[in-house]
Amino acid sequence: MTTRSVLKLAGGLALALALAGCGNAPGQGAILGQATAIVGQFVKRGAGGAKTDPVAAALQSTTEPVVLFFVEARGARAPMTKIATNGAYETWSAKDRRTITLRNGFLTASRGIGDDLMSTDDAGTERLVLARQEGQARRVQRFIKGDGSGYEIVADCTITRGEERDYKLGEIETRTLEMVENCVAPEGKFENSYQLDSSGRVLSARQWMSPRNGYVIVSRLRR
Amino acid sequence: MFGTKTYTIGAVFLTAVALPAGIVNSESLITARTNSYGMPGGLIDMPTAEMAPDAQLGLTISRALNTTRTTLTFQIAPRLSAAFRYSSIDGLIVPDYDKSAYFDRSFDLRYQLVTETDRRPGLAIGLRDFIGTGLYSSEYLVATKSFGPKLRFSGGVGWGRLGSYESFASTGSRPETLLGQGGVPTYDRWFRGPVAAFAGVSYAPTKKLSFKVEYSSDAYAQEVGDGLFERRSPINIGVDYRLSKSIDFSGYYMHGSELGAKFTIAVNPRVASVPGGREEAPRPVAVRPAGSAADLGWTVEPENRTNIRAAVAKGMAAEGLVLDGLRLDGTSAEVLVRNPRYDMTAQAVGRTARVLTRTLPASVETFRIVQTLHGTPTGSVTLRRSDVERYENSAARVIYDAASFGDGGAPWARRELTPGSYPRLTWGLAPYATIGVFDPDDPARINVGLRLKGDYELAPGIIASASITQRLTDNPPSEANPRPVPPGVTPPPVVRSDLAEYERSGGPKIEHLTLAHYGRPGPNLYSRLTGGILEPMYAGVSGEVLWKRPESRLALGAELNYVQKRGYDQRFDLQDYTVVTGHASAYYDIGNGFHGQVDVGRYLAGDWGATVAIDREFANGWRVGAYATKTNLSADEFGEGSFDKGIRFTFPMSWGIGSPTKASSSTVLQSLTRDGGAKLKVNGRLYDNVRATHPSEMAKSWEKFWR
C-alpha cells in the first residue's frame, strides 16, 4: 500500500468511526456506546474507589426505607429504594435502573445486574427462617444461559439456628439472630445466612445469587 | 473463485469470545484443544476420539512442512464435529496448476461412536477431506482413553493418507480419479486401500500447558516426493499453550526435520459474555387495588382515551418500543407494537405487558399484543391482566402456559393508528468492512468503507429502503482465472461468477434501492412485493407469499422474481440478461435446535433444481448451518465443485454486547462462486420475520419475557 492510500484509509477510518453513531435508527450507536461503556468501566476500576459515600448520600436524599445491595466478589455496592409492591414481593431500584426483588427480606430476583436471578422458589426456607425453626427445605433458583435458554439450580437446604449478633448499619442498630441455610445442589454447595431482628424480620440476607455474581448481601439501612 | 465475509467494525466484538470452564473433562473426552487440521484433539496431525464442547465454533491456522491450513470447525452436536478447511502447500507440483502454491478445500466429519467410561476408551470414526479433490483424503477409526484429567492415549487405524506409511494390510483398492468435477463425496474411496496404524499421547500438566507425542501414519508422499521436506522420522512432538479461554498457541517439531506452529481462536454460542444480558431493568408491573377493576367511569370521556394512548406510547418508548395503534374498550385493549430493539421478541411482549399494567385503566382485563412487520400485523399474544399481576415473580413458563397465541389479523384502518406514526424515516451512516477469503493471490483481502442506509415507511406495510456504499480502501480482487470448459459442454450464463467485476469498480455503489409492500391476504397468509434495485447484481421485481399458522412448525412459501442483471458499476445501468426465477419453499422447525428448509424452483442461470439447508439455531440468535443445491446442470456444465454448497452462520450482536439489539451479522462461505444453483438475494423475506412472532419460536427465548 502506498503512503497516499494508507493516509486515505486512515482518514476514512477516522471519519467512519466519528460518524459511527450517526443516524436516527434505534441502536445505531449501541455498539459504539457499549464499547465506550466497557472502556469506561475499565478506566473507573483502575482509577481507584469512589471518594464520596453513596450510602450516606442515599440516606440523606430520602426518608423512605433504604436497602444496600452489595456484591462481594466485585466489591460493588448500591443503595436501593422501593419502587413497587406486588403482593409480598417488593422491587427495589438503584439509581441506574438496576433492580432487585425481595420477599420478606429474601432476595428472589434481580434485573440489570448481569447474570440476573430470574426467579426463585424459596417458600419452605422463608417459612422456617421467619419462624426461627430448624428444618429442611427445597430451593429453586432460575437463570438464563449463554445460549438464551433458561435453566434452574435446585438445592436441598438445611436451616439451622445460629448465634446472636450485633447489627449496626445505616440507621439501624440492634441485636439480631442469625439463621443459616446450608444448600446442596448437583452443581455445588452454598450457604446463605439471614439476620433477624427481635420482631422476626429479616434485616440482612447474605445469599448466593448466581454463577457470575456469587454471594450478595442485601441489608436494610433504614426500616 | 472466492467467498466474501462482511461484518461491521465493533471494538466489543473481541470481548464476546468465551469458552466454558472445565476445558478437559476426563469423563467425556471433551477438549478445547485442536490438532493441526483444526479438529478437536490433543495430538498434532493424527486424529483422536475427542470432541469439542457442544456448539463450539473455532478457527485454526497452522503452518508446518510448507503447508498452511486454515480451518473452521463446528461441533454440530456433542458427538459430531465438522470442519471446512482451506489449505495451501508451497511448491507442490500439480499437473495443470501454474501457481506457486497449491490451494485446496476440504471438509471433515468425525462422529464419536462410543463414549469413554472408566473401563473402556472412547471410539470415533472420521472422514477427512471427504468431498473434493482429495489431497488429504483419509478415513480413520480411533480410540482414546484418559488416565486422570491430564493424560490421554490415542490409537487407531487409517486409510488413504492416514494409511500411507507402513501399512500392514489392505482393504480393496482405492480409486484415484475424481467423481464428476470434484466437489462430490468420494464414497468410492472410503475405507479402501492400504491401512496403517497411528498412535499418540497428550499430557497436560497444568491448565495452560500441554505436551504431545505421536506416531504418524501419514507418509506425506507427494510433499516429500516434490522435495518440500525430508521425512526423517514418523514421530512428531508438540507443545500447546493456552493464552486465554479462547486463544491457544502450539509449536511442533515434525518428522524429525521441521518446526511448525498453530494458532486457534474459539467462540461458543452457548456461552455469552453476559448470560441473560446486562440491559436495564424493565418497569415493574403495577398491581390494581382490589375492587378497582369494576370502575368503568373513565369510558365516558373521550379525552380520557387520548390521554391513555399518550401514556401508553410514552411508557413503551421508555422501553425502546413504539405504539403503532391502540384499540380500547371497557375491558380489553389491543395494542399494535413496533419492535425496533428486541431481537428476542418475548422480551418485547413482556415489556409491553408491563407498560400496559402501568398505564391502562383498572377495568381493562384483557391485553392483546400484536407484533408487526413494517406496520403489518404478524403474531399476537393475548394475556389476562390478572395473570400478568399474579405471575410477575413466577417462572417464565407459567405465564407462557397462561397466554394464548394467534394470528394478529388484518391490517388496521388508518384512523385506528397512533397519529404521527407515518411516514417514518430511520437512517444511519456507519463504517463497514469486508474480507475476501480464498483468493489465491491474496489470502485475506480487506476493504473498508462507509455505508449510508435508510428506511422510509410511507404507510403501514409500505416501505422504501436504500443502501449506498463508498469504499475507502483500494484492494480489488485479482483477475479471475477463466474456467476451463470441456469440449461439447455449454456453460451456463454468467450470473454470479463475475462477482469480481462488481467489486472492482470504485465510487459510490447502490447496494439496494427498493419499494416494498407487505400485506395480509388472509388468515395465516402473508405477502411481500418488492421492486427496484434488489441486490448488488440484480434489479427487478420480487413477489412472495407465505402460509404459516402460529402453532405450526411447518411453513410453506412461494416466491417469483423477474430480474435483470445490473451494470458493473452498481449504479443505475443494466445489462442485457433477464431471467424469471422462483421457488416453492418448505420450512420446518425440526426441534432440538435444528431447522430445515427445502426450496424447489428455477435459479438465476435458468437452471431448475432444489436446495436443501439445515441449520443449528440457538435461542440467543446464533445460527450455524450448511446448504447444498443440485440443479439440472451436469457436473461438467457447473464446473469445478460439481454443485453449489456452502456453510453459513449468523452472529447476533446482542450476544456480543450483552444488550438487546436486532443487529446481526450473517456470513455465507461458499466453496466456490459458480453460476449454477444461484439464488436472488432480496431483503425482507417473510419467513424469519413472521416466525419470530409465533409461539414455537418465542418459546425458545421465553425466559426473556420477564426481563
Short mmCIF file of N, CA, C and O in Angstrom, two decimals, chain B residues 1-4 83-86 103-107 131-133 181-184 437-440 626-629 638-648 668-674 676:
data_model
loop_
_atom_site.label_atom_id
_atom_site.label_comp_id
_atom_site.label_asym_id
_atom_site.label_seq_id
_atom_site.Cartn_x
_atom_site.Cartn_y
_atom_site.Cartn_z
N MET B 1 -13.85 -17.12 -7.71
CA MET B 1 -13.41 -18.31 -7.00
C MET B 1 -13.21 -18.07 -5.53
O MET B 1 -12.32 -18.59 -4.92
N PHE B 2 -14.00 -17.21 -4.98
CA PHE B 2 -13.81 -16.92 -3.56
C PHE B 2 -15.15 -16.55 -2.93
O PHE B 2 -16.09 -16.15 -3.59
N GLY B 3 -15.22 -16.71 -1.63
CA GLY B 3 -16.40 -16.25 -0.91
C GLY B 3 -16.09 -14.95 -0.21
O GLY B 3 -14.94 -14.55 -0.14
N THR B 4 -17.07 -14.26 0.27
CA THR B 4 -16.81 -13.00 0.97
C THR B 4 -17.51 -13.00 2.32
O THR B 4 -18.49 -13.66 2.52
N ALA B 83 -15.62 -29.88 9.89
CA ALA B 83 -14.63 -28.84 9.60
C ALA B 83 -14.65 -28.50 8.13
O ALA B 83 -14.91 -29.35 7.28
N PHE B 84 -14.36 -27.23 7.84
CA PHE B 84 -14.15 -26.77 6.49
C PHE B 84 -12.77 -26.14 6.46
O PHE B 84 -12.46 -25.28 7.28
N ARG B 85 -11.97 -26.54 5.53
CA ARG B 85 -10.55 -26.15 5.56
C ARG B 85 -10.09 -25.62 4.22
O ARG B 85 -10.50 -26.08 3.16
N TYR B 86 -9.23 -24.65 4.29
CA TYR B 86 -8.58 -24.12 3.10
C TYR B 86 -7.08 -24.28 3.34
O TYR B 86 -6.54 -23.69 4.27
N PHE B 103 -3.68 -24.71 -3.78
CA PHE B 103 -4.77 -24.41 -2.86
C PHE B 103 -5.81 -25.51 -2.89
O PHE B 103 -6.15 -26.01 -3.96
N ASP B 104 -6.29 -25.84 -1.74
CA ASP B 104 -7.19 -26.98 -1.67
C ASP B 104 -8.23 -26.74 -0.60
O ASP B 104 -7.93 -26.24 0.48
N ARG B 105 -9.47 -27.09 -0.90
CA ARG B 105 -10.53 -27.00 0.10
C ARG B 105 -10.88 -28.41 0.55
O ARG B 105 -10.91 -29.32 -0.25
N SER B 106 -11.13 -28.58 1.83
CA SER B 106 -11.56 -29.91 2.28
C SER B 106 -12.58 -29.80 3.40
O SER B 106 -12.63 -28.82 4.12
N PHE B 107 -13.40 -30.84 3.48
CA PHE B 107 -14.41 -30.95 4.54
C PHE B 107 -14.12 -32.19 5.36
O PHE B 107 -13.74 -33.22 4.81
N ILE B 131 -14.91 -34.63 0.57
CA ILE B 131 -15.53 -34.07 -0.64
C ILE B 131 -14.42 -33.38 -1.40
O ILE B 131 -13.59 -32.73 -0.81
N GLY B 132 -14.41 -33.50 -2.67
CA GLY B 132 -13.47 -32.66 -3.40
C GLY B 132 -12.31 -33.42 -3.98
O GLY B 132 -12.37 -34.62 -4.20
N THR B 133 -11.25 -32.68 -4.21
CA THR B 133 -10.13 -33.24 -4.95
C THR B 133 -9.35 -34.28 -4.16
O THR B 133 -8.60 -35.04 -4.73
N GLN B 181 -16.78 -33.45 -11.35
CA GLN B 181 -15.75 -32.42 -11.46
C GLN B 181 -15.19 -32.11 -10.08
O GLN B 181 -14.85 -30.98 -9.77
N GLY B 182 -15.12 -33.12 -9.24
CA GLY B 182 -14.74 -32.86 -7.85
C GLY B 182 -15.95 -32.27 -7.13
O GLY B 182 -16.98 -32.03 -7.73
N GLY B 183 -15.81 -32.05 -5.85
CA GLY B 183 -16.91 -31.47 -5.10
C GLY B 183 -17.99 -32.47 -4.74
O GLY B 183 -19.01 -32.11 -4.17
N VAL B 184 -17.78 -33.73 -5.07
CA VAL B 184 -18.76 -34.77 -4.76
C VAL B 184 -18.15 -35.66 -3.69
O VAL B 184 -16.95 -35.97 -3.76
N VAL B 437 -11.96 -13.92 1.23
CA VAL B 437 -11.04 -15.02 1.53
C VAL B 437 -11.01 -15.98 0.35
O VAL B 437 -11.79 -15.88 -0.57
N PHE B 438 -10.12 -16.87 0.41
CA PHE B 438 -9.98 -17.92 -0.60
C PHE B 438 -9.54 -17.38 -1.95
O PHE B 438 -9.70 -18.03 -2.96
N ASP B 439 -8.99 -16.19 -1.99
CA ASP B 439 -8.41 -15.69 -3.23
C ASP B 439 -6.95 -16.12 -3.23
O ASP B 439 -6.20 -15.73 -2.35
N PRO B 440 -6.56 -16.90 -4.19
CA PRO B 440 -5.20 -17.44 -4.16
C PRO B 440 -4.13 -16.37 -4.10
O PRO B 440 -3.08 -16.58 -3.51
N ALA B 626 -25.55 -25.43 6.99
CA ALA B 626 -24.95 -25.78 5.70
C ALA B 626 -26.07 -25.98 4.70
O ALA B 626 -27.20 -26.29 5.06
N TYR B 627 -25.74 -25.79 3.41
CA TYR B 627 -26.74 -26.00 2.38
C TYR B 627 -26.09 -26.64 1.17
O TYR B 627 -24.87 -26.56 1.00
N ALA B 628 -26.90 -27.27 0.34
CA ALA B 628 -26.41 -27.81 -0.94
C ALA B 628 -27.52 -27.63 -1.96
O ALA B 628 -28.69 -27.76 -1.64
N THR B 629 -27.11 -27.31 -3.17
CA THR B 629 -28.07 -27.11 -4.25
C THR B 629 -27.70 -28.00 -5.42
O THR B 629 -26.55 -27.99 -5.85
N PHE B 638 -21.65 -27.31 -14.68
CA PHE B 638 -21.49 -26.49 -13.48
C PHE B 638 -20.04 -26.07 -13.33
O PHE B 638 -19.74 -24.92 -12.98
N GLY B 639 -19.13 -27.02 -13.57
CA GLY B 639 -17.72 -26.69 -13.42
C GLY B 639 -17.16 -27.29 -12.14
O GLY B 639 -17.77 -28.14 -11.51
N GLU B 640 -16.00 -26.82 -11.78
CA GLU B 640 -15.32 -27.35 -10.62
C GLU B 640 -16.21 -27.26 -9.38
O GLU B 640 -16.82 -26.24 -9.12
N GLY B 641 -16.29 -28.36 -8.65
CA GLY B 641 -17.16 -28.38 -7.47
C GLY B 641 -18.42 -29.18 -7.71
O GLY B 641 -19.05 -29.62 -6.78
N SER B 642 -18.80 -29.34 -8.97
CA SER B 642 -19.95 -30.16 -9.39
C SER B 642 -21.30 -29.61 -8.99
O SER B 642 -22.25 -29.69 -9.75
N PHE B 643 -21.44 -29.10 -7.79
CA PHE B 643 -22.72 -28.50 -7.40
C PHE B 643 -22.45 -27.49 -6.29
O PHE B 643 -21.39 -27.54 -5.63
N ASP B 644 -23.39 -26.58 -6.08
CA ASP B 644 -23.15 -25.50 -5.13
C ASP B 644 -23.41 -25.96 -3.70
O ASP B 644 -24.41 -26.61 -3.42
N LYS B 645 -22.51 -25.61 -2.82
CA LYS B 645 -22.69 -25.94 -1.42
C LYS B 645 -21.98 -24.89 -0.60
O LYS B 645 -21.09 -24.21 -1.08
N GLY B 646 -22.37 -24.78 0.64
CA GLY B 646 -21.71 -23.79 1.47
C GLY B 646 -22.11 -23.92 2.92
O GLY B 646 -22.99 -24.70 3.30
N ILE B 647 -21.43 -23.11 3.72
CA ILE B 647 -21.67 -23.06 5.16
C ILE B 647 -22.12 -21.64 5.48
O ILE B 647 -21.62 -20.69 4.86
N ARG B 648 -23.05 -21.47 6.40
CA ARG B 648 -23.45 -20.12 6.72
C ARG B 648 -23.59 -19.99 8.22
O ARG B 648 -23.92 -20.96 8.91
N VAL B 668 -21.95 -16.17 4.53
CA VAL B 668 -22.06 -17.42 3.81
C VAL B 668 -20.68 -17.73 3.25
O VAL B 668 -20.07 -16.90 2.58
N LEU B 669 -20.17 -18.91 3.53
CA LEU B 669 -18.90 -19.34 2.94
C LEU B 669 -19.24 -20.34 1.85
O LEU B 669 -19.58 -21.47 2.13
N GLN B 670 -19.17 -19.86 0.64
CA GLN B 670 -19.42 -20.78 -0.46
C GLN B 670 -18.10 -21.38 -0.85
O GLN B 670 -17.10 -20.67 -0.89
N SER B 671 -18.11 -22.65 -1.21
CA SER B 671 -16.82 -23.21 -1.56
C SER B 671 -16.31 -22.59 -2.86
O SER B 671 -15.13 -22.40 -3.04
N LEU B 672 -17.20 -22.24 -3.74
CA LEU B 672 -16.81 -21.58 -4.98
C LEU B 672 -17.95 -20.68 -5.42
O LEU B 672 -19.09 -20.96 -5.13
N THR B 673 -17.65 -19.62 -6.14
CA THR B 673 -18.73 -18.81 -6.69
C THR B 673 -18.94 -19.24 -8.14
O THR B 673 -18.16 -18.89 -9.01
N ARG B 674 -19.98 -20.01 -8.35
CA ARG B 674 -20.24 -20.52 -9.70
C ARG B 674 -21.61 -20.02 -10.14
O ARG B 674 -22.32 -19.37 -9.38
N GLY B 676 -24.19 -22.02 -11.36
CA GLY B 676 -25.31 -22.95 -11.21
C GLY B 676 -25.90 -22.83 -9.81
O GLY B 676 -25.20 -22.56 -8.84
#
